[in-house]
């Protein structure tokens, strides 16, 4: 099996496919603001600190507007949750569920959105063959399937960061998009590699896209979401 890093190097011609490109943040900001304006929405977002940066906000907006997902799982509450809520209000996305571990932060975001913010404390759980500190994924799933999963929580760890998200690969729909934020970090790259290995082992037909600005997002997609890897 080809490693993801090797595959990305082949596609992009770059050895540092995950390196951020901070100079592009202003470009994604312009694109995000332009699309927001076209929707007739005000810019009330704060893409600062640990929050979603402009390239992630851009990706969410494009996926909502161009692909109209039926069910979204937003992992890690914040600016992303506010944007999914806006897209839902405009009828561009169907169900949205935000998964959060911090009750106070979850409550603050829940007060600003109309969809459910599910707070589950982090606990040590077995996902695949690995023991990870993560959310209660079965409570998040609860008989639901999500065609778009955005993983931007919990707070990162030095290795196998946010590895719990692999639990969402157990029942992957044919049409799916899985976005991992903060892919410039070593811990997230472990998880990006693990997702790639798992999709290959499961013989899933999928593509990979990388968006780089102040932070790096990696997007795995299949079925009707495949063109999203070129956004
Ligand atoms: C990277 S942040 C999630 C960011 C979110 N997806 C966004 O777009 O802004 C990961 C976690 O950090 C915590 N967090 C983020 N912002 C916070 C804040 N302003 N105050 C307290 N906790 C915060 C939350 O527990 C959150 O799930």
Coordinates of N, CA and C and ligand atoms in Angstrom, one line a residue:
X1 N 0.8 -1.2 0.0 CA 0.0 0.0 0.0 C 0.9 1.3 0.0
X2 N 0.5 2.2 -0.8 CA 1.3 3.5 -0.9 C 0.9 4.4 0.3
X3 N 1.9 5.0 1.0 CA 1.6 5.9 2.1 C 0.9 7.1 1.5
X4 N 0.1 7.7 2.4 CA -0.6 9.0 1.9 C 0.4 10.0 1.6
X5 N 1.4 10.1 2.4 CA 2.5 11.2 2.1 C 3.1 11.0 0.7
X6 N 3.4 9.7 0.4 CA 4.0 9.4 -0.9 C 3.0 9.7 -2.0
X7 N 1.7 9.4 -1.8 CA 0.7 9.7 -2.8 C 0.5 11.2 -3.0
X8 N 0.5 11.9 -1.9 CA 0.4 13.4 -2.0 C 1.6 14.0 -2.7
X9 N 2.7 13.5 -2.4 CA 3.9 14.0 -3.0 C 3.9 13.8 -4.5
X10 N 3.3 12.6 -4.9 CA 3.2 12.3 -6.3 C 2.2 13.3 -7.0
X11 N 1.0 13.5 -6.3 CA 0.0 14.4 -6.9 C 0.4 15.8 -7.0
X12 N 1.0 16.3 -5.9 CA 1.2 17.7 -5.7 C 2.6 18.1 -6.2
X13 N 3.5 17.1 -6.3 CA 4.9 17.4 -6.6 C 5.6 18.1 -5.5
X14 N 5.0 18.0 -4.3 CA 5.7 18.7 -3.1 C 5.9 17.7 -2.0
X15 N 7.1 17.8 -1.4 CA 7.4 16.9 -0.3 C 6.7 17.4 1.0
X16 N 6.3 18.7 1.0 CA 5.7 19.2 2.2 C 4.2 19.5 2.0
X17 N 3.5 18.5 1.5 CA 2.1 18.7 1.1 C 1.2 19.2 2.3
X18 N 1.6 19.0 3.5 CA 0.8 19.4 4.7 C 1.2 20.8 5.2
X19 N 2.3 21.3 4.7 CA 2.8 22.6 5.3 C 1.8 23.7 5.1
X20 N 1.5 24.5 6.1 CA 0.6 25.6 5.9 C 1.1 26.7 4.9
X21 N 0.3 27.5 4.4 CA 0.7 28.5 3.4 C -0.1 29.8 3.9
X22 N 0.5 30.5 4.9 CA -0.3 31.6 5.6 C -0.6 32.7 4.6
X23 N 0.2 32.8 3.5 CA -0.1 33.9 2.6 C -1.4 33.7 1.8
X24 N -1.9 32.5 1.8 CA -3.2 32.2 1.1 C -4.4 32.5 2.0
X25 N -4.2 32.8 3.3 CA -5.3 33.1 4.2 C -6.2 34.3 3.6
X26 N -5.5 35.3 3.1 CA -6.2 36.5 2.6 C -7.1 36.1 1.4
X27 N -6.6 35.2 0.6 CA -7.3 34.8 -0.6 C -8.6 34.1 -0.2
X28 N -8.4 33.1 0.7 CA -9.6 32.4 1.2 C -10.6 33.3 1.9
X29 N -10.1 34.3 2.6 CA -10.9 35.3 3.3 C -11.8 36.0 2.2
X30 N -11.1 36.5 1.1 CA -11.9 37.2 0.1 C -12.9 36.3 -0.5
X31 N -12.6 35.0 -0.8 CA -13.5 34.1 -1.4 C -14.7 33.8 -0.4
X32 N -14.4 33.6 0.8 CA -15.4 33.4 1.8 C -16.4 34.6 1.9
X33 N -15.8 35.7 2.0 CA -16.6 36.9 2.2 C -17.5 37.2 0.9
X34 N -16.9 36.9 -0.3 CA -17.7 37.0 -1.5 C -18.9 36.1 -1.6
X35 N -18.6 34.8 -1.2 CA -19.7 33.8 -1.2 C -20.8 34.1 -0.2
X36 N -20.3 34.6 1.0 CA -21.2 35.0 2.1 C -22.1 36.1 1.6
X37 N -21.5 37.1 0.9 CA -22.3 38.2 0.4 C -23.3 37.8 -0.6
X38 N -22.9 36.8 -1.5 CA -23.8 36.3 -2.5 C -25.0 35.6 -1.9
X39 N -24.8 35.1 -0.7 CA -25.9 34.4 0.0 C -26.8 35.5 0.8
X40 N -26.3 36.7 0.8 CA -27.0 37.7 1.5 C -26.8 37.7 3.0
X41 N -25.6 37.1 3.4 CA -25.4 36.9 4.9 C -24.3 37.9 5.3
X42 N -24.4 38.3 6.6 CA -23.4 39.2 7.2 C -22.2 38.4 7.7
X43 N -21.1 39.0 7.7 CA -19.9 38.4 8.2 C -19.8 38.6 9.7
X44 N -20.2 37.6 10.5 CA -20.2 37.8 12.0 C -19.2 36.8 12.6
X45 N -18.3 36.3 11.8 CA -17.4 35.2 12.2 C -16.1 35.7 12.8
X46 N -15.5 34.9 13.7 CA -14.2 35.3 14.3 C -13.3 34.1 14.1
X47 N -12.6 34.1 12.9 CA -11.7 33.0 12.6 C -10.3 33.2 13.3
X48 N -10.3 33.3 14.6 CA -9.1 33.7 15.3 C -8.7 32.6 16.3
X49 N -7.5 32.6 16.8 CA -7.0 31.7 17.8 C -7.2 30.2 17.3
X50 N -7.9 29.4 18.2 CA -8.1 28.0 17.9 C -9.3 27.8 17.0
X51 N -10.0 28.8 16.6 CA -11.2 28.7 15.8 C -10.8 28.4 14.4
X52 N -11.9 28.0 13.6 CA -11.7 27.7 12.2 C -11.1 28.9 11.5
X53 N -10.1 28.7 10.7 CA -9.4 29.7 9.9 C -10.2 29.9 8.6
X54 N -9.8 30.9 7.8 CA -10.7 31.2 6.6 C -10.7 30.1 5.6
X55 N -9.7 29.3 5.4 CA -9.8 28.2 4.4 C -10.7 27.1 4.9
X56 N -10.9 26.9 6.2 CA -11.9 26.0 6.7 C -13.3 26.5 6.5
X57 N -13.4 27.8 6.8 CA -14.8 28.4 6.6 C -15.2 28.4 5.2
X58 N -14.2 28.6 4.3 CA -14.4 28.6 2.8 C -14.9 27.1 2.4
X59 N -14.2 26.1 2.9 CA -14.5 24.7 2.6 C -15.9 24.4 3.0
X60 N -16.2 24.8 4.3 CA -17.6 24.5 4.8 C -18.6 25.1 3.9
X61 N -18.4 26.4 3.6 CA -19.4 27.1 2.8 C -19.5 26.5 1.4
X62 N -18.4 26.1 0.7 CA -18.5 25.5 -0.6 C -19.2 24.2 -0.5
X63 N -18.9 23.4 0.5 CA -19.5 22.0 0.6 C -21.0 22.2 0.8
X64 N -21.3 23.2 1.7 CA -22.8 23.4 1.9 C -23.5 23.8 0.7
X65 N -22.9 24.9 0.0 CA -23.6 25.5 -1.1 C -23.6 24.6 -2.4
X66 N -22.5 23.9 -2.6 CA -22.3 23.1 -3.9 C -22.8 21.7 -3.7
X67 N -22.7 21.1 -2.5 CA -23.0 19.7 -2.4 C -24.2 19.4 -1.6
X68 N -24.7 20.4 -0.8 CA -26.0 20.2 -0.1 C -26.1 18.9 0.7
X69 N -25.2 18.7 1.7 CA -25.2 17.5 2.4 C -26.5 17.3 3.2
X70 N -26.9 16.1 3.4 CA -28.2 15.8 4.0 C -28.0 15.7 5.6
X71 N -26.8 15.4 6.0 CA -26.6 15.2 7.4 C -25.1 15.5 7.8
X72 N -24.9 16.4 8.7 CA -23.5 16.9 9.0 C -23.2 16.6 10.4
X73 N -22.0 16.1 10.7 CA -21.5 15.9 12.0 C -20.3 16.9 12.2
X74 N -20.5 17.9 13.1 CA -19.5 18.9 13.3 C -18.8 18.6 14.6
X75 N -17.6 18.2 14.6 CA -16.9 17.7 15.8 C -16.0 18.8 16.3
X76 N -16.4 19.3 17.5 CA -15.7 20.5 18.1 C -16.4 21.8 17.8
X77 N -17.1 22.2 18.8 CA -18.0 23.4 18.6 C -17.2 24.7 18.5
X78 N -17.8 25.6 17.7 CA -17.2 26.9 17.5 C -17.7 27.6 16.3
X79 N -16.9 28.3 15.6 CA -17.3 29.1 14.4 C -17.8 28.2 13.4
X80 N -17.3 26.9 13.2 CA -17.8 26.0 12.3 C -19.3 25.7 12.6
X81 N -19.6 25.6 13.8 CA -21.0 25.3 14.2 C -22.0 26.4 13.8
X82 N -21.5 27.7 14.0 CA -22.3 28.8 13.6 C -22.5 28.8 12.1
X83 N -21.5 28.5 11.3 CA -21.6 28.5 9.9 C -22.5 27.3 9.4
X84 N -22.4 26.2 9.9 CA -23.3 25.1 9.6 C -24.7 25.5 9.9
X85 N -24.9 26.2 11.0 CA -26.3 26.6 11.4 C -26.8 27.6 10.4
X86 N -26.0 28.5 9.9 CA -26.4 29.4 8.9 C -26.8 28.7 7.6
X87 N -26.0 27.7 7.2 CA -26.3 27.0 6.0 C -27.5 26.2 6.1
X88 N -27.8 25.7 7.3 CA -29.0 24.9 7.5 C -30.2 25.9 7.5
X89 N -30.1 27.0 8.1 CA -31.2 28.0 8.1 C -31.5 28.4 6.6
X90 N -30.5 28.4 5.7 CA -30.8 28.8 4.3 C -31.2 27.6 3.5
X91 N -31.4 26.5 4.1 CA -31.9 25.3 3.4 C -30.8 24.6 2.6
X92 N -29.5 24.9 2.8 CA -28.5 24.3 2.0 C -28.0 23.0 2.6
X93 N -28.1 22.8 3.9 CA -27.8 21.5 4.5 C -28.9 21.0 5.3
X94 N -29.0 19.7 5.4 CA -30.1 19.0 6.2 C -29.8 19.1 7.7
X95 N -29.7 17.9 8.2 CA -29.5 17.8 9.7 C -28.1 18.2 10.0
X96 N -27.9 18.8 11.2 CA -26.6 19.1 11.7 C -26.5 18.7 13.2
X97 N -25.4 18.0 13.5 CA -25.2 17.7 14.9 C -23.8 18.2 15.3
X98 N -23.7 19.0 16.3 CA -22.3 19.4 16.8 C -22.0 18.5 18.0
X99 N -20.8 18.0 18.0 CA -20.3 17.1 19.1 C -19.2 17.9 19.9
X100 N -19.4 18.0 21.2 CA -18.5 18.8 22.0 C -18.3 18.1 23.4
X101 N -17.1 18.4 24.0 CA -16.8 17.8 25.2 C -16.9 18.7 26.4
X102 N -16.8 20.0 26.1 CA -16.8 21.0 27.2 C -18.2 21.5 27.4
X103 N -18.8 21.2 28.6 CA -20.2 21.6 28.8 C -20.4 23.1 28.7
X104 N -19.5 24.0 29.2 CA -19.7 25.4 29.2 C -19.6 26.0 27.8
X105 N -18.6 25.5 27.1 CA -18.4 25.9 25.7 C -19.6 25.4 24.8
X106 N -20.0 24.2 25.1 CA -21.1 23.6 24.3 C -22.4 24.4 24.5
X107 N -22.6 24.9 25.8 CA -23.8 25.7 26.1 C -23.7 27.0 25.4
X108 N -22.5 27.6 25.4 CA -22.4 28.9 24.7 C -22.7 28.9 23.2
X109 N -22.2 27.8 22.6 CA -22.5 27.7 21.2 C -23.9 27.3 20.9
X110 N -24.4 26.4 21.8 CA -25.8 25.9 21.6 C -26.8 27.1 21.6
X111 N -26.5 28.1 22.4 CA -27.3 29.3 22.6 C -27.4 30.1 21.2
X112 N -26.4 29.8 20.3 CA -26.4 30.6 19.1 C -26.8 29.9 17.9
X113 N -27.2 28.6 18.0 CA -27.6 27.8 16.9 C -28.9 27.1 17.2
X114 N -29.5 26.6 16.1 CA -30.8 25.9 16.3 C -30.7 24.4 16.3
X115 N -29.5 23.9 15.8 CA -29.4 22.4 15.8 C -28.9 22.0 17.2
X116 N -28.8 20.6 17.3 CA -28.4 20.0 18.6 C -26.9 20.1 18.8
X117 N -26.5 20.5 20.0 CA -25.1 20.4 20.4 C -25.0 19.3 21.4
X118 N -24.4 18.2 21.1 CA -24.4 17.1 22.0 C -23.1 17.1 22.8
X119 N -23.2 17.2 24.1 CA -22.0 17.3 24.9 C -21.7 15.9 25.5
X120 N -20.6 15.3 25.2 CA -20.2 14.0 25.8 C -18.8 14.2 26.4
X121 N -18.6 13.9 27.6 CA -17.2 14.0 28.2 C -16.2 13.1 27.5
X122 N -15.0 13.6 27.4 CA -14.0 12.7 26.8 C -13.7 11.6 27.8
X123 N -13.5 10.4 27.2 CA -13.1 9.2 28.0 C -12.2 8.3 27.2
X124 N -11.5 7.5 27.9 CA -10.6 6.5 27.2 C -11.5 5.4 26.5
X125 N -11.4 5.3 25.2 CA -12.2 4.4 24.5 C -11.3 3.7 23.4
X126 N -11.7 2.4 23.1 CA -11.0 1.7 22.0 C -11.6 2.0 20.7
X127 N -10.8 2.6 19.8 CA -11.3 2.8 18.4 C -10.3 2.1 17.5
X128 N -10.8 1.1 16.7 CA -9.9 0.3 15.9 C -9.1 -0.5 16.9
X129 N -7.8 -0.5 16.8 CA -6.9 -1.2 17.8 C -6.3 -0.3 18.8
X130 N -6.7 1.0 18.8 CA -6.0 2.0 19.6 C -6.9 2.5 20.7
X131 N -6.3 2.8 21.9 CA -7.0 3.3 23.0 C -6.8 4.9 22.9
X132 N -7.9 5.6 22.7 CA -7.9 7.0 22.6 C -8.8 7.7 23.5
X133 N -8.4 9.0 23.9 CA -9.3 9.8 24.7 C -10.2 10.5 23.8
X134 N -11.5 10.2 23.8 CA -12.4 10.7 22.8 C -13.8 10.8 23.2
X135 N -14.7 11.3 22.3 CA -16.1 11.5 22.6 C -16.8 10.1 22.6
X136 N -18.1 10.2 23.0 CA -18.9 9.0 22.9 C -19.5 8.9 21.5
X137 N -18.9 8.2 20.6 CA -19.3 8.2 19.2 C -20.6 7.5 19.0
X138 N -20.9 6.5 19.9 CA -22.2 5.8 19.7 C -23.3 6.7 20.0
X139 N -23.1 7.6 21.0 CA -24.2 8.6 21.3 C -24.4 9.6 20.1
X140 N -23.3 9.9 19.5 CA -23.4 10.8 18.3 C -24.1 10.1 17.2
X141 N -23.7 8.9 17.0 CA -24.3 8.2 15.8 C -25.8 7.9 16.1
X142 N -26.1 7.2 17.2 CA -27.5 6.9 17.6 C -28.4 6.6 16.4
X143 N -28.0 5.7 15.6 CA -28.8 5.2 14.4 C -28.7 6.2 13.2
X144 N -27.9 7.3 13.4 CA -27.8 8.3 12.3 C -26.6 7.9 11.4
X145 N -26.6 8.4 10.2 CA -25.4 8.3 9.3 C -25.2 9.8 8.9
X146 N -23.9 10.1 8.8 CA -23.6 11.5 8.4 C -22.8 11.4 7.0
X147 N -23.3 12.3 6.1 CA -22.5 12.2 4.8 C -21.3 13.2 4.9
X148 N -21.4 14.2 5.7 CA -20.2 15.1 5.9 C -19.8 15.0 7.4
X149 N -18.6 14.8 7.7 CA -18.0 14.8 9.0 C -16.9 15.8 9.0
X150 N -16.9 16.8 9.9 CA -15.8 17.8 10.0 C -15.2 17.5 11.4
X151 N -13.9 17.1 11.4 CA -13.3 16.8 12.7 C -12.3 18.0 13.0
X152 N -12.7 18.7 14.1 CA -11.9 19.9 14.6 C -11.9 19.8 16.1
X153 N -12.0 18.7 16.7 CA -11.9 18.5 18.1 C -11.7 17.0 18.4
X154 N -11.4 16.7 19.7 CA -11.1 17.7 20.8 C -9.8 18.4 20.6
X155 N -9.3 19.1 21.6 CA -8.0 19.7 21.5 C -7.0 18.7 21.1
X156 N -6.0 19.1 20.3 CA -5.0 18.2 19.7 C -4.1 17.6 20.7
X157 N -3.5 16.4 20.3 CA -2.5 15.7 21.1 C -1.3 15.5 20.3
X158 N -0.1 15.3 20.9 CA 1.1 15.2 20.0 C 1.1 14.0 19.1
X159 N 0.5 12.9 19.4 CA 0.4 11.7 18.5 C -1.0 11.2 18.4
X160 N -1.3 10.7 17.2 CA -2.7 10.1 17.0 C -3.8 11.0 17.4
X161 N -3.6 12.3 17.1 CA -4.5 13.3 17.6 C -5.9 13.1 16.9
X162 N -6.9 13.2 17.7 CA -8.3 13.1 17.2 C -8.6 11.8 16.5
X163 N -7.8 10.7 17.0 CA -7.9 9.4 16.3 C -9.3 8.8 16.5
X164 N -10.1 9.3 17.5 CA -11.4 8.8 17.7 C -12.3 8.9 16.5
X165 N -12.0 9.8 15.6 CA -12.9 10.0 14.4 C -12.9 8.8 13.5
X166 N -11.9 7.9 13.7 CA -12.0 6.7 12.9 C -13.2 5.8 13.2
X167 N -13.8 6.1 14.3 CA -15.1 5.4 14.7 C -16.2 5.7 13.6
X168 N -16.1 6.8 13.0 CA -17.1 7.2 12.0 C -16.9 6.4 10.6
X169 N -15.8 5.7 10.5 CA -15.6 4.9 9.3 C -16.2 3.5 9.3
X170 N -16.8 3.2 10.5 CA -17.4 1.9 10.6 C -18.7 1.7 9.8
X171 N -19.3 2.8 9.5 CA -20.6 2.7 8.7 C -20.6 3.9 7.7
X172 N -19.6 3.9 6.9 CA -19.4 5.0 6.0 C -20.4 5.0 4.8
X173 N -21.2 6.1 4.6 CA -22.0 6.0 3.4 C -21.2 6.1 2.1
X174 N -21.8 5.7 1.0 CA -21.1 5.7 -0.3 C -20.7 7.1 -0.7
X175 N -21.6 8.1 -0.4 CA -21.3 9.5 -0.7 C -20.9 10.1 0.6
X176 N -19.7 10.5 0.7 CA -19.2 11.0 2.0 C -18.1 12.0 1.8
X177 N -17.9 12.9 2.8 CA -16.8 13.8 2.9 C -16.3 13.9 4.3
X178 N -15.1 13.7 4.5 CA -14.5 13.7 5.9 C -13.4 14.8 5.9
X179 N -13.6 15.8 6.6 CA -12.6 16.9 6.7 C -11.8 16.8 8.0
X180 N -10.5 16.9 7.9 CA -9.7 17.0 9.2 C -9.0 18.3 9.2
X181 N -9.2 19.0 10.2 CA -8.5 20.3 10.4 C -7.1 20.1 11.0
X182 N -6.3 21.1 11.0 CA -5.0 21.1 11.7 C -4.1 20.0 11.2
X183 N -4.2 19.7 9.9 CA -3.4 18.6 9.4 C -1.9 18.9 9.2
X184 N -1.5 20.2 9.5 CA -0.1 20.5 9.5 C 0.6 19.9 10.8
X185 N -0.2 19.5 11.8 CA 0.4 19.0 13.0 C 0.7 17.5 12.9
X186 N 1.8 17.1 13.6 CA 2.2 15.7 13.5 C 1.1 14.7 14.0
X187 N 0.5 15.1 15.1 CA -0.6 14.2 15.7 C -1.7 14.0 14.7
X188 N -2.1 15.0 14.0 CA -3.2 14.9 13.1 C -2.8 14.1 11.8
X189 N -1.5 14.2 11.5 CA -1.0 13.5 10.4 C -1.0 12.0 10.6
X190 N -0.8 11.6 11.9 CA -0.9 10.2 12.3 C -2.4 9.7 11.9
X191 N -3.3 10.6 12.2 CA -4.7 10.2 12.0 C -5.1 10.2 10.5
X192 N -4.5 11.2 9.8 CA -4.8 11.2 8.4 C -4.2 9.9 7.7
X193 N -3.0 9.5 8.2 CA -2.5 8.3 7.7 C -3.3 7.0 8.0
X194 N -3.9 7.0 9.2 CA -4.7 5.9 9.7 C -6.0 5.9 8.9
X195 N -6.5 7.0 8.6 CA -7.8 7.0 7.8 C -7.5 6.5 6.4
X196 N -6.4 7.0 5.8 CA -6.0 6.5 4.5 C -5.9 5.0 4.5
X197 N -5.2 4.4 5.5 CA -4.9 3.0 5.6 C -6.2 2.2 5.7
X198 N -7.1 2.8 6.5 CA -8.4 2.1 6.8 C -9.3 2.1 5.5
X199 N -9.3 3.3 4.8 CA -10.1 3.3 3.6 C -9.6 2.4 2.5
X200 N -8.3 2.3 2.5 CA -7.6 1.3 1.5 C -8.0 -0.1 1.9
X201 N -7.9 -0.4 3.2 CA -8.2 -1.8 3.6 C -9.6 -2.1 3.4
X202 N -10.5 -1.1 3.5 CA -12.0 -1.4 3.3 C -12.3 -1.3 1.8
X203 N -11.3 -1.0 0.9 CA -11.5 -0.9 -0.5 C -12.5 0.1 -0.9
X204 N -12.5 1.3 -0.2 CA -13.4 2.4 -0.5 C -12.8 3.1 -1.7
X205 N -13.7 3.6 -2.6 CA -13.2 4.4 -3.7 C -13.3 5.8 -3.2
X206 N -12.1 6.5 -3.1 CA -12.1 7.8 -2.5 C -11.0 8.7 -3.1
X207 N -11.1 10.0 -2.9 CA -10.0 10.9 -3.3 C -9.6 11.7 -2.1
X208 N -8.5 12.4 -2.2 CA -8.0 13.2 -1.1 C -7.7 14.6 -1.6
X209 N -8.1 15.6 -0.9 CA -7.8 16.9 -1.2 C -7.0 17.6 0.0
X210 N -6.2 18.6 -0.3 CA -5.5 19.3 0.7 C -5.7 20.8 0.5
X211 N -6.1 21.5 1.5 CA -6.3 22.9 1.4 C -5.4 23.6 2.5
X212 N -4.5 24.5 2.0 CA -3.5 25.1 2.9 C -3.6 26.6 2.9
X213 N -3.7 27.1 4.1 CA -3.6 28.5 4.3 C -2.9 28.7 5.7
X214 N -3.6 29.4 6.7 CA -3.0 29.5 8.0 C -2.9 28.2 8.7
X215 N -3.8 27.3 8.3 CA -3.8 25.9 8.8 C -4.0 25.0 7.6
X216 N -3.8 23.7 7.8 CA -4.0 22.8 6.6 C -5.3 21.9 6.9
X217 N -6.1 21.8 5.9 CA -7.2 20.8 6.0 C -7.0 19.7 5.0
X218 N -7.3 18.5 5.4 CA -7.3 17.3 4.5 C -8.7 16.8 4.4
X219 N -9.1 16.6 3.1 CA -10.4 16.2 2.9 C -10.4 14.8 2.1
X220 N -11.1 13.8 2.7 CA -11.3 12.6 2.1 C -12.7 12.6 1.6
X221 N -13.0 12.1 0.3 CA -14.3 12.2 -0.2 C -14.6 11.0 -1.2
X222 N -15.8 10.6 -1.2 CA -16.2 9.5 -2.1 C -17.6 9.8 -2.7
X223 N -17.9 9.1 -3.7 CA -19.3 9.2 -4.3 C -19.5 10.6 -4.9
X224 N -20.7 11.1 -4.6 CA -21.0 12.4 -5.2 C -20.2 13.6 -4.6
X225 N -19.5 13.3 -3.5 CA -18.6 14.4 -2.9 C -17.2 14.4 -3.4
X226 N -16.9 13.4 -4.3 CA -15.5 13.3 -4.8 C -15.0 14.6 -5.4
X227 N -15.8 15.4 -6.2 CA -15.2 16.7 -6.7 C -14.9 17.7 -5.6
X228 N -15.3 17.5 -4.4 CA -15.0 18.4 -3.3 C -13.5 18.3 -3.0
X229 N -12.8 17.3 -3.4 CA -11.3 17.2 -3.2 C -10.6 18.2 -4.0
X230 N -11.3 18.8 -5.0 CA -10.6 19.8 -5.8 C -10.9 21.3 -5.4
X231 N -11.7 21.4 -4.3 CA -12.1 22.8 -3.9 C -10.9 23.7 -3.5
Ligands
LIG1 C1 -10.2 23.7 17.6 S1 -11.5 23.9 18.7 C2 -12.9 23.8 17.8 C3 -13.1 24.9 16.9 C4 -14.4 25.0 16.1 N1 -14.6 23.9 15.2 C5 -14.4 26.3 15.3 O1 -14.6 26.2 14.1 O2 -14.2 27.3 15.8 C6 -11.4 22.4 19.7 C7 -12.0 22.5 21.1 O3 -11.5 23.6 21.8 C8 -12.4 24.1 22.7 N2 -12.6 25.5 22.5 C9 -12.5 26.1 21.4 N3 -12.7 27.5 21.5 C10 -12.9 27.7 22.8 C11 -13.2 28.8 23.6 N4 -13.2 30.0 23.0 N5 -13.4 28.7 24.9 C12 -13.3 27.4 25.4 N6 -13.1 26.3 24.7 C13 -12.9 26.4 23.4 C14 -13.7 23.3 22.5 O4 -13.8 22.3 23.5 C15 -13.5 22.8 21.1 O5 -14.2 21.6 20.9

